[in-house]
Amino acid sequence: MSGMTDLQQMIRTLSPKMQQEDYVFCTVSGDLNDYVHLAPLATFIEQEGLTLVVSRQVAEHAGLSYEGIFRCITLTVHSSLEAVGLTAAFSAALAEQGISANVIAAYYHDHIFVPAGKAVQAMTVLQQLTQSA
């Protein structure tokens, strides 16, 4: 199934859904195989180290340090990996309200990690964005 590419259609059908769990970003040294048992939601290998996105509970249990606590909002619209403008549209709307957006684009959906304390406000912003399209 191919994803949508029409920007206005994608915005109208964002259908944001917030996960109730708190997530954190951790940076660790070593190989991903050393951390698979933590069941990270996402990983990324950077020159400085391995980034893990894990639940706050998992990070605390494993003794991993982190700086912020985030909620994940999934845009359930199936956007194409080649779609243009969607990230710019929702990140601009969030930025206007002073909400940071750490975005992970997966095959079917975009996942926005926003500060946990602003998650409800972020949902409101995203819902208003869909209504304005």
mmCIF file of N, CA and C in Angstrom:
data_model
loop_
_atom_site.group_PDB
_atom_site.id
_atom_site.type_symbol
_atom_site.label_atom_id
_atom_site.label_comp_id
_atom_site.label_asym_id
_atom_site.label_seq_id
_atom_site.Cartn_x
_atom_site.Cartn_y
_atom_site.Cartn_z
ATOM 1 N N MET A 1 0.848 -1.171 0.000
ATOM 2 C CA MET A 1 0.000 0.000 0.000
ATOM 3 C C MET A 1 0.899 1.241 0.000
ATOM 4 N N SER A 2 0.691 2.119 -0.979
ATOM 5 C CA SER A 2 1.487 3.336 -1.024
ATOM 6 C C SER A 2 0.820 4.417 -0.193
ATOM 7 N N GLY A 3 1.629 5.303 0.342
ATOM 8 C CA GLY A 3 1.119 6.351 1.200
ATOM 9 C C GLY A 3 0.671 7.573 0.428
ATOM 10 N N MET A 4 -0.002 8.470 1.141
ATOM 11 C CA MET A 4 -0.499 9.715 0.549
ATOM 12 C C MET A 4 0.649 10.675 0.286
ATOM 13 N N THR A 5 0.462 11.507 -0.745
ATOM 14 C CA THR A 5 1.432 12.557 -1.033
ATOM 15 C C THR A 5 0.787 13.938 -1.098
ATOM 16 N N ASP A 6 -0.537 14.015 -1.181
ATOM 17 C CA ASP A 6 -1.227 15.303 -1.250
ATOM 18 C C ASP A 6 -1.224 15.946 0.133
ATOM 19 N N LEU A 7 -0.546 17.097 0.250
ATOM 20 C CA LEU A 7 -0.350 17.721 1.561
ATOM 21 C C LEU A 7 -1.658 18.057 2.253
ATOM 22 N N GLN A 8 -2.599 18.683 1.562
ATOM 23 C CA GLN A 8 -3.859 19.067 2.201
ATOM 24 C C GLN A 8 -4.643 17.844 2.673
ATOM 25 N N GLN A 9 -4.637 16.791 1.885
ATOM 26 C CA GLN A 9 -5.327 15.557 2.277
ATOM 27 C C GLN A 9 -4.665 14.941 3.511
ATOM 28 N N MET A 10 -3.329 14.949 3.535
ATOM 29 C CA MET A 10 -2.625 14.399 4.701
ATOM 30 C C MET A 10 -2.961 15.190 5.959
ATOM 31 N N ILE A 11 -2.958 16.521 5.843
ATOM 32 C CA ILE A 11 -3.247 17.356 7.016
ATOM 33 C C ILE A 11 -4.673 17.124 7.498
ATOM 34 N N ARG A 12 -5.617 17.029 6.565
ATOM 35 C CA ARG A 12 -7.019 16.800 6.958
ATOM 36 C C ARG A 12 -7.211 15.469 7.678
ATOM 37 N N THR A 13 -6.364 14.505 7.367
ATOM 38 C CA THR A 13 -6.541 13.152 7.915
ATOM 39 C C THR A 13 -5.390 12.732 8.830
ATOM 40 N N LEU A 14 -4.747 13.690 9.503
ATOM 41 C CA LEU A 14 -3.641 13.369 10.417
ATOM 42 C C LEU A 14 -4.030 12.329 11.456
ATOM 43 N N SER A 15 -5.198 12.470 12.031
ATOM 44 C CA SER A 15 -5.700 11.583 13.087
ATOM 45 C C SER A 15 -4.640 11.288 14.142
ATOM 46 N N PRO A 16 -4.182 12.323 14.863
ATOM 47 C CA PRO A 16 -3.144 12.103 15.866
ATOM 48 C C PRO A 16 -3.639 11.244 17.029
ATOM 49 N N LYS A 17 -2.770 10.367 17.488
ATOM 50 C CA LYS A 17 -3.096 9.497 18.616
ATOM 51 C C LYS A 17 -1.917 9.524 19.593
ATOM 52 N N MET A 18 -2.195 9.908 20.836
ATOM 53 C CA MET A 18 -1.136 10.002 21.834
ATOM 54 C C MET A 18 -1.023 8.705 22.621
ATOM 55 N N GLN A 19 0.191 8.210 22.728
ATOM 56 C CA GLN A 19 0.446 7.063 23.583
ATOM 57 C C GLN A 19 0.517 7.552 25.025
ATOM 58 N N GLN A 20 0.092 6.725 25.959
ATOM 59 C CA GLN A 20 0.028 7.128 27.362
ATOM 60 C C GLN A 20 1.348 6.944 28.107
ATOM 61 N N GLU A 21 2.276 6.239 27.510
ATOM 62 C CA GLU A 21 3.546 5.968 28.167
ATOM 63 C C GLU A 21 4.518 7.138 27.996
ATOM 64 N N ASP A 22 5.362 7.364 28.987
ATOM 65 C CA ASP A 22 6.425 8.353 28.898
ATOM 66 C C ASP A 22 7.653 7.707 28.266
ATOM 67 N N TYR A 23 8.309 8.457 27.360
ATOM 68 C CA TYR A 23 9.514 7.973 26.691
ATOM 69 C C TYR A 23 10.672 8.908 26.956
ATOM 70 N N VAL A 24 11.883 8.363 26.865
ATOM 71 C CA VAL A 24 13.102 9.146 27.026
ATOM 72 C C VAL A 24 14.085 8.762 25.925
ATOM 73 N N PHE A 25 14.980 9.695 25.636
ATOM 74 C CA PHE A 25 16.064 9.464 24.687
ATOM 75 C C PHE A 25 17.330 9.282 25.510
ATOM 76 N N CYS A 26 18.034 8.192 25.272
ATOM 77 C CA CYS A 26 19.275 7.907 25.987
ATOM 78 C C CYS A 26 20.382 7.693 24.969
ATOM 79 N N THR A 27 21.581 8.070 25.321
ATOM 80 C CA THR A 27 22.721 7.756 24.475
ATOM 81 C C THR A 27 23.633 6.812 25.243
ATOM 82 N N VAL A 28 24.062 5.765 24.568
ATOM 83 C CA VAL A 28 24.861 4.724 25.208
ATOM 84 C C VAL A 28 26.023 4.352 24.300
ATOM 85 N N SER A 29 27.018 3.712 24.870
ATOM 86 C CA SER A 29 28.124 3.199 24.071
ATOM 87 C C SER A 29 27.913 1.701 23.894
ATOM 88 N N GLY A 30 28.596 1.147 22.941
ATOM 89 C CA GLY A 30 28.469 -0.282 22.697
ATOM 90 C C GLY A 30 27.608 -0.553 21.484
ATOM 91 N N ASP A 31 27.304 -1.796 21.301
ATOM 92 C CA ASP A 31 26.579 -2.276 20.139
ATOM 93 C C ASP A 31 25.086 -2.411 20.459
ATOM 94 N N LEU A 32 24.262 -2.269 19.452
ATOM 95 C CA LEU A 32 22.813 -2.417 19.638
ATOM 96 C C LEU A 32 22.469 -3.750 20.290
ATOM 97 N N ASN A 33 23.201 -4.793 19.960
ATOM 98 C CA ASN A 33 22.936 -6.107 20.559
ATOM 99 C C ASN A 33 23.022 -6.085 22.082
ATOM 100 N N ASP A 34 23.794 -5.139 22.626
ATOM 101 C CA ASP A 34 23.922 -5.021 24.082
ATOM 102 C C ASP A 34 22.653 -4.472 24.729
ATOM 103 N N TYR A 35 21.739 -3.891 23.912
ATOM 104 C CA TYR A 35 20.569 -3.198 24.449
ATOM 105 C C TYR A 35 19.232 -3.722 23.920
ATOM 106 N N VAL A 36 19.272 -4.724 23.077
ATOM 107 C CA VAL A 36 18.042 -5.268 22.496
ATOM 108 C C VAL A 36 17.081 -5.729 23.588
ATOM 109 N N HIS A 37 17.606 -6.245 24.683
ATOM 110 C CA HIS A 37 16.752 -6.731 25.775
ATOM 111 C C HIS A 37 15.899 -5.617 26.391
ATOM 112 N N LEU A 38 16.258 -4.351 26.141
ATOM 113 C CA LEU A 38 15.478 -3.221 26.651
ATOM 114 C C LEU A 38 14.278 -2.908 25.765
ATOM 115 N N ALA A 39 14.181 -3.606 24.630
ATOM 116 C CA ALA A 39 13.085 -3.415 23.668
ATOM 117 C C ALA A 39 12.877 -1.946 23.309
ATOM 118 N N PRO A 40 13.934 -1.291 22.778
ATOM 119 C CA PRO A 40 13.773 0.121 22.437
ATOM 120 C C PRO A 40 12.712 0.317 21.360
ATOM 121 N N LEU A 41 11.974 1.393 21.486
ATOM 122 C CA LEU A 41 10.985 1.755 20.480
ATOM 123 C C LEU A 41 11.679 2.180 19.199
ATOM 124 N N ALA A 42 12.830 2.832 19.338
ATOM 125 C CA ALA A 42 13.613 3.270 18.183
ATOM 126 C C ALA A 42 15.082 3.348 18.584
ATOM 127 N N THR A 43 15.934 3.259 17.576
ATOM 128 C CA THR A 43 17.373 3.400 17.780
ATOM 129 C C THR A 43 17.954 4.177 16.611
ATOM 130 N N PHE A 44 19.088 4.787 16.849
ATOM 131 C CA PHE A 44 19.813 5.444 15.777
ATOM 132 C C PHE A 44 21.281 5.454 16.143
ATOM 133 N N ILE A 45 22.122 5.069 15.191
ATOM 134 C CA ILE A 45 23.564 5.038 15.423
ATOM 135 C C ILE A 45 24.150 6.354 14.926
ATOM 136 N N GLU A 46 24.779 7.075 15.842
ATOM 137 C CA GLU A 46 25.451 8.322 15.511
ATOM 138 C C GLU A 46 26.935 8.171 15.826
ATOM 139 N N GLN A 47 27.727 9.084 15.315
ATOM 140 C CA GLN A 47 29.158 9.044 15.567
ATOM 141 C C GLN A 47 29.454 9.092 17.067
ATOM 142 N N GLU A 48 28.649 9.856 17.811
ATOM 143 C CA GLU A 48 28.890 10.025 19.247
ATOM 144 C C GLU A 48 28.404 8.853 20.088
ATOM 145 N N GLY A 49 27.554 8.016 19.546
ATOM 146 C CA GLY A 49 27.048 6.885 20.308
ATOM 147 C C GLY A 49 25.724 6.392 19.755
ATOM 148 N N LEU A 50 25.165 5.434 20.422
ATOM 149 C CA LEU A 50 23.897 4.828 20.044
ATOM 150 C C LEU A 50 22.774 5.512 20.809
ATOM 151 N N THR A 51 21.781 6.009 20.082
ATOM 152 C CA THR A 51 20.607 6.608 20.714
ATOM 153 C C THR A 51 19.529 5.545 20.852
ATOM 154 N N LEU A 52 18.964 5.462 22.036
ATOM 155 C CA LEU A 52 17.841 4.564 22.301
ATOM 156 C C LEU A 52 16.641 5.410 22.699
ATOM 157 N N VAL A 53 15.485 5.086 22.157
ATOM 158 C CA VAL A 53 14.231 5.668 22.632
ATOM 159 C C VAL A 53 13.526 4.532 23.359
ATOM 160 N N VAL A 54 13.411 4.697 24.668
ATOM 161 C CA VAL A 54 12.818 3.648 25.512
ATOM 162 C C VAL A 54 11.813 4.286 26.464
ATOM 163 N N SER A 55 10.990 3.457 27.055
ATOM 164 C CA SER A 55 10.070 3.988 28.060
ATOM 165 C C SER A 55 10.884 4.488 29.249
ATOM 166 N N ARG A 56 10.348 5.486 29.918
ATOM 167 C CA ARG A 56 11.041 6.029 31.095
ATOM 168 C C ARG A 56 11.258 4.935 32.129
ATOM 169 N N GLN A 57 10.267 4.089 32.309
ATOM 170 C CA GLN A 57 10.364 3.014 33.294
ATOM 171 C C GLN A 57 11.537 2.080 32.977
ATOM 172 N N VAL A 58 11.699 1.722 31.707
ATOM 173 C CA VAL A 58 12.804 0.847 31.297
ATOM 174 C C VAL A 58 14.143 1.530 31.551
ATOM 175 N N ALA A 59 14.242 2.810 31.182
ATOM 176 C CA ALA A 59 15.497 3.548 31.368
ATOM 177 C C ALA A 59 15.874 3.606 32.843
ATOM 178 N N GLU A 60 14.906 3.892 33.690
ATOM 179 C CA GLU A 60 15.197 3.983 35.125
ATOM 180 C C GLU A 60 15.592 2.629 35.694
ATOM 181 N N HIS A 61 14.912 1.585 35.269
ATOM 182 C CA HIS A 61 15.238 0.237 35.751
ATOM 183 C C HIS A 61 16.642 -0.171 35.318
ATOM 184 N N ALA A 62 17.052 0.245 34.101
ATOM 185 C CA ALA A 62 18.371 -0.114 33.577
ATOM 186 C C ALA A 62 19.466 0.851 34.030
ATOM 187 N N GLY A 63 19.085 1.908 34.750
ATOM 188 C CA GLY A 63 20.067 2.872 35.217
ATOM 189 C C GLY A 63 20.604 3.782 34.122
ATOM 190 N N LEU A 64 19.821 4.001 33.078
ATOM 191 C CA LEU A 64 20.245 4.879 31.982
ATOM 192 C C LEU A 64 19.867 6.323 32.295
ATOM 193 N N SER A 65 20.751 7.232 31.963
ATOM 194 C CA SER A 65 20.458 8.642 32.202
ATOM 195 C C SER A 65 19.735 9.240 30.995
ATOM 196 N N TYR A 66 18.948 10.271 31.270
ATOM 197 C CA TYR A 66 18.200 10.976 30.235
ATOM 198 C C TYR A 66 17.950 12.388 30.717
ATOM 199 N N GLU A 67 17.584 13.265 29.788
ATOM 200 C CA GLU A 67 17.396 14.669 30.150
ATOM 201 C C GLU A 67 15.945 15.123 30.126
ATOM 202 N N GLY A 68 15.128 14.580 29.281
ATOM 203 C CA GLY A 68 13.747 15.028 29.183
ATOM 204 C C GLY A 68 12.796 13.846 29.114
ATOM 205 N N ILE A 69 11.539 14.126 29.394
ATOM 206 C CA ILE A 69 10.498 13.093 29.337
ATOM 207 C C ILE A 69 9.518 13.499 28.248
ATOM 208 N N PHE A 70 9.195 12.564 27.372
ATOM 209 C CA PHE A 70 8.393 12.850 26.192
ATOM 210 C C PHE A 70 7.191 11.920 26.084
ATOM 211 N N ARG A 71 6.204 12.399 25.371
ATOM 212 C CA ARG A 71 5.070 11.572 24.968
ATOM 213 C C ARG A 71 5.142 11.423 23.459
ATOM 214 N N CYS A 72 4.717 10.294 22.980
ATOM 215 C CA CYS A 72 4.719 10.024 21.548
ATOM 216 C C CYS A 72 3.319 10.235 20.989
ATOM 217 N N ILE A 73 3.236 11.080 19.972
ATOM 218 C CA ILE A 73 1.989 11.277 19.238
ATOM 219 C C ILE A 73 2.200 10.707 17.846
ATOM 220 N N THR A 74 1.407 9.721 17.506
ATOM 221 C CA THR A 74 1.497 9.106 16.182
ATOM 222 C C THR A 74 0.452 9.726 15.275
ATOM 223 N N LEU A 75 0.902 10.160 14.108
ATOM 224 C CA LEU A 75 -0.031 10.632 13.091
ATOM 225 C C LEU A 75 -0.452 9.401 12.308
ATOM 226 N N THR A 76 -1.688 8.988 12.465
ATOM 227 C CA THR A 76 -2.113 7.704 11.907
ATOM 228 C C THR A 76 -2.395 7.754 10.418
ATOM 229 N N VAL A 77 -2.288 8.942 9.795
ATOM 230 C CA VAL A 77 -2.387 9.025 8.348
ATOM 231 C C VAL A 77 -1.186 8.273 7.758
ATOM 232 N N HIS A 78 -1.433 7.519 6.682
ATOM 233 C CA HIS A 78 -0.337 6.808 6.022
ATOM 234 C C HIS A 78 0.246 7.719 4.950
ATOM 235 N N SER A 79 1.270 8.466 5.343
ATOM 236 C CA SER A 79 1.939 9.361 4.415
ATOM 237 C C SER A 79 3.079 8.631 3.720
ATOM 238 N N SER A 80 3.304 9.006 2.474
ATOM 239 C CA SER A 80 4.405 8.436 1.704
ATOM 240 C C SER A 80 5.731 8.927 2.269
ATOM 241 N N LEU A 81 6.754 8.108 2.166
ATOM 242 C CA LEU A 81 8.087 8.539 2.568
ATOM 243 C C LEU A 81 8.591 9.654 1.653
ATOM 244 N N GLU A 82 7.948 9.829 0.510
ATOM 245 C CA GLU A 82 8.335 10.880 -0.433
ATOM 246 C C GLU A 82 7.397 12.078 -0.384
ATOM 247 N N ALA A 83 6.486 12.102 0.551
ATOM 248 C CA ALA A 83 5.567 13.235 0.695
ATOM 249 C C ALA A 83 6.362 14.482 1.082
ATOM 250 N N VAL A 84 5.916 15.624 0.576
ATOM 251 C CA VAL A 84 6.615 16.881 0.814
ATOM 252 C C VAL A 84 5.738 17.818 1.642
ATOM 253 N N GLY A 85 6.279 18.340 2.720
ATOM 254 C CA GLY A 85 5.636 19.409 3.464
ATOM 255 C C GLY A 85 4.927 19.029 4.741
ATOM 256 N N LEU A 86 4.667 17.748 4.972
ATOM 257 C CA LEU A 86 3.909 17.366 6.160
ATOM 258 C C LEU A 86 4.668 17.700 7.444
ATOM 259 N N THR A 87 5.917 17.311 7.509
ATOM 260 C CA THR A 87 6.710 17.590 8.708
ATOM 261 C C THR A 87 6.798 19.093 8.950
ATOM 262 N N ALA A 88 6.996 19.850 7.883
ATOM 263 C CA ALA A 88 7.079 21.311 8.016
ATOM 264 C C ALA A 88 5.769 21.879 8.547
ATOM 265 N N ALA A 89 4.642 21.361 8.076
ATOM 266 C CA ALA A 89 3.334 21.889 8.484
ATOM 267 C C ALA A 89 3.079 21.648 9.970
ATOM 268 N N PHE A 90 3.257 20.417 10.435
ATOM 269 C CA PHE A 90 2.927 20.178 11.848
ATOM 270 C C PHE A 90 3.991 20.729 12.777
ATOM 271 N N SER A 91 5.257 20.721 12.363
ATOM 272 C CA SER A 91 6.286 21.269 13.257
ATOM 273 C C SER A 91 6.159 22.785 13.364
ATOM 274 N N ALA A 92 5.741 23.459 12.293
ATOM 275 C CA ALA A 92 5.522 24.907 12.362
ATOM 276 C C ALA A 92 4.360 25.234 13.301
ATOM 277 N N ALA A 93 3.287 24.452 13.212
ATOM 278 C CA ALA A 93 2.136 24.678 14.092
ATOM 279 C C ALA A 93 2.526 24.474 15.552
ATOM 280 N N LEU A 94 3.310 23.452 15.829
ATOM 281 C CA LEU A 94 3.761 23.207 17.201
ATOM 282 C C LEU A 94 4.741 24.290 17.656
ATOM 283 N N ALA A 95 5.635 24.702 16.770
ATOM 284 C CA ALA A 95 6.628 25.722 17.107
ATOM 285 C C ALA A 95 5.957 27.047 17.466
ATOM 286 N N GLU A 96 4.870 27.385 16.773
ATOM 287 C CA GLU A 96 4.141 28.618 17.083
ATOM 288 C C GLU A 96 3.649 28.643 18.527
ATOM 289 N N GLN A 97 3.452 27.466 19.103
ATOM 290 C CA GLN A 97 2.992 27.372 20.489
ATOM 291 C C GLN A 97 4.137 27.040 21.451
ATOM 292 N N GLY A 98 5.371 27.080 20.952
ATOM 293 C CA GLY A 98 6.528 26.819 21.802
ATOM 294 C C GLY A 98 6.698 25.367 22.190
ATOM 295 N N ILE A 99 6.263 24.459 21.317
ATOM 296 C CA ILE A 99 6.345 23.021 21.606
ATOM 297 C C ILE A 99 7.391 22.388 20.692
ATOM 298 N N SER A 100 8.409 21.805 21.294
ATOM 299 C CA SER A 100 9.427 21.125 20.496
ATOM 300 C C SER A 100 8.862 19.827 19.937
ATOM 301 N N ALA A 101 9.386 19.435 18.779
ATOM 302 C CA ALA A 101 8.912 18.220 18.119
ATOM 303 C C ALA A 101 10.113 17.414 17.649
ATOM 304 N N ASN A 102 10.312 16.261 18.246
ATOM 305 C CA ASN A 102 11.343 15.331 17.813
ATOM 306 C C ASN A 102 10.631 14.253 17.006
ATOM 307 N N VAL A 103 10.896 14.221 15.709
ATOM 308 C CA VAL A 103 10.110 13.417 14.782
ATOM 309 C C VAL A 103 10.887 12.196 14.318
ATOM 310 N N ILE A 104 10.214 11.065 14.349
ATOM 311 C CA ILE A 104 10.748 9.847 13.753
ATOM 312 C C ILE A 104 9.746 9.400 12.696
ATOM 313 N N ALA A 105 10.202 9.366 11.461
ATOM 314 C CA ALA A 105 9.347 8.911 10.369
ATOM 315 C C ALA A 105 9.609 7.427 10.143
ATOM 316 N N ALA A 106 8.574 6.640 10.252
ATOM 317 C CA ALA A 106 8.673 5.217 9.953
ATOM 318 C C ALA A 106 7.961 4.961 8.623
ATOM 319 N N TYR A 107 7.845 3.724 8.224
ATOM 320 C CA TYR A 107 7.290 3.413 6.900
ATOM 321 C C TYR A 107 5.855 3.903 6.742
ATOM 322 N N TYR A 108 5.008 3.660 7.717
ATOM 323 C CA TYR A 108 3.591 4.004 7.593
ATOM 324 C C TYR A 108 3.220 5.350 8.208
ATOM 325 N N HIS A 109 3.877 5.728 9.297
ATOM 326 C CA HIS A 109 3.432 6.894 10.047
ATOM 327 C C HIS A 109 4.600 7.734 10.547
ATOM 328 N N ASP A 110 4.281 8.986 10.889
ATOM 329 C CA ASP A 110 5.225 9.863 11.579
ATOM 330 C C ASP A 110 4.898 9.810 13.063
ATOM 331 N N HIS A 111 5.944 9.815 13.868
ATOM 332 C CA HIS A 111 5.805 9.745 15.320
ATOM 333 C C HIS A 111 6.499 10.976 15.895
ATOM 334 N N ILE A 112 5.749 11.785 16.633
ATOM 335 C CA ILE A 112 6.256 13.046 17.163
ATOM 336 C C ILE A 112 6.427 12.908 18.669
ATOM 337 N N PHE A 113 7.639 13.131 19.131
ATOM 338 C CA PHE A 113 7.911 13.094 20.564
ATOM 339 C C PHE A 113 7.928 14.527 21.069
ATOM 340 N N VAL A 114 6.979 14.847 21.932
ATOM 341 C CA VAL A 114 6.834 16.190 22.484
ATOM 342 C C VAL A 114 7.059 16.117 23.989
ATOM 343 N N PRO A 115 7.492 17.224 24.608
ATOM 344 C CA PRO A 115 7.660 17.201 26.062
ATOM 345 C C PRO A 115 6.369 16.749 26.746
ATOM 346 N N ALA A 116 6.492 15.833 27.689
ATOM 347 C CA ALA A 116 5.316 15.247 28.339
ATOM 348 C C ALA A 116 4.388 16.304 28.915
ATOM 349 N N GLY A 117 4.936 17.366 29.458
ATOM 350 C CA GLY A 117 4.124 18.415 30.065
ATOM 351 C C GLY A 117 3.339 19.246 29.057
ATOM 352 N N LYS A 118 3.670 19.109 27.778
ATOM 353 C CA LYS A 118 2.972 19.859 26.732
ATOM 354 C C LYS A 118 2.215 18.940 25.771
ATOM 355 N N ALA A 119 2.087 17.680 26.121
ATOM 356 C CA ALA A 119 1.484 16.703 25.214
ATOM 357 C C ALA A 119 0.015 16.990 24.929
ATOM 358 N N VAL A 120 -0.750 17.354 25.934
ATOM 359 C CA VAL A 120 -2.171 17.649 25.724
ATOM 360 C C VAL A 120 -2.312 18.878 24.832
ATOM 361 N N GLN A 121 -1.501 19.883 25.093
ATOM 362 C CA GLN A 121 -1.517 21.086 24.259
ATOM 363 C C GLN A 121 -1.124 20.743 22.823
ATOM 364 N N ALA A 122 -0.134 19.877 22.644
ATOM 365 C CA ALA A 122 0.289 19.464 21.304
ATOM 366 C C ALA A 122 -0.846 18.758 20.568
ATOM 367 N N MET A 123 -1.582 17.919 21.261
ATOM 368 C CA MET A 123 -2.728 17.251 20.632
ATOM 369 C C MET A 123 -3.747 18.276 20.158
ATOM 370 N N THR A 124 -4.010 19.291 20.958
ATOM 371 C CA THR A 124 -4.953 20.336 20.579
ATOM 372 C C THR A 124 -4.457 21.062 19.331
ATOM 373 N N VAL A 125 -3.194 21.396 19.296
ATOM 374 C CA VAL A 125 -2.606 22.088 18.133
ATOM 375 C C VAL A 125 -2.768 21.229 16.879
ATOM 376 N N LEU A 126 -2.475 19.952 16.983
ATOM 377 C CA LEU A 126 -2.569 19.058 15.818
ATOM 378 C C LEU A 126 -4.015 18.897 15.364
ATOM 379 N N GLN A 127 -4.940 18.813 16.299
ATOM 380 C CA GLN A 127 -6.356 18.704 15.941
ATOM 381 C C GLN A 127 -6.855 19.978 15.271
ATOM 382 N N GLN A 128 -6.376 21.130 15.742
ATOM 383 C CA GLN A 128 -6.748 22.397 15.107
ATOM 384 C C GLN A 128 -6.154 22.490 13.707
ATOM 385 N N LEU A 129 -4.958 21.969 13.528
ATOM 386 C CA LEU A 129 -4.336 21.958 12.205
ATOM 387 C C LEU A 129 -5.175 21.171 11.213
ATOM 388 N N THR A 130 -5.681 20.023 11.640
ATOM 389 C CA THR A 130 -6.512 19.211 10.731
ATOM 390 C C THR A 130 -7.793 19.934 10.351
ATOM 391 N N GLN A 131 -8.346 20.695 11.261
ATOM 392 C CA GLN A 131 -9.584 21.413 11.000
ATOM 393 C C GLN A 131 -9.369 22.613 10.089
ATOM 394 N N SER A 132 -8.148 23.124 10.050
ATOM 395 C CA SER A 132 -7.865 24.303 9.236
ATOM 396 C C SER A 132 -7.528 23.965 7.793
ATOM 397 N N ALA A 133 -7.314 22.700 7.499
ATOM 398 C CA ALA A 133 -6.922 22.301 6.130
ATOM 399 C C ALA A 133 -8.109 22.222 5.197
#
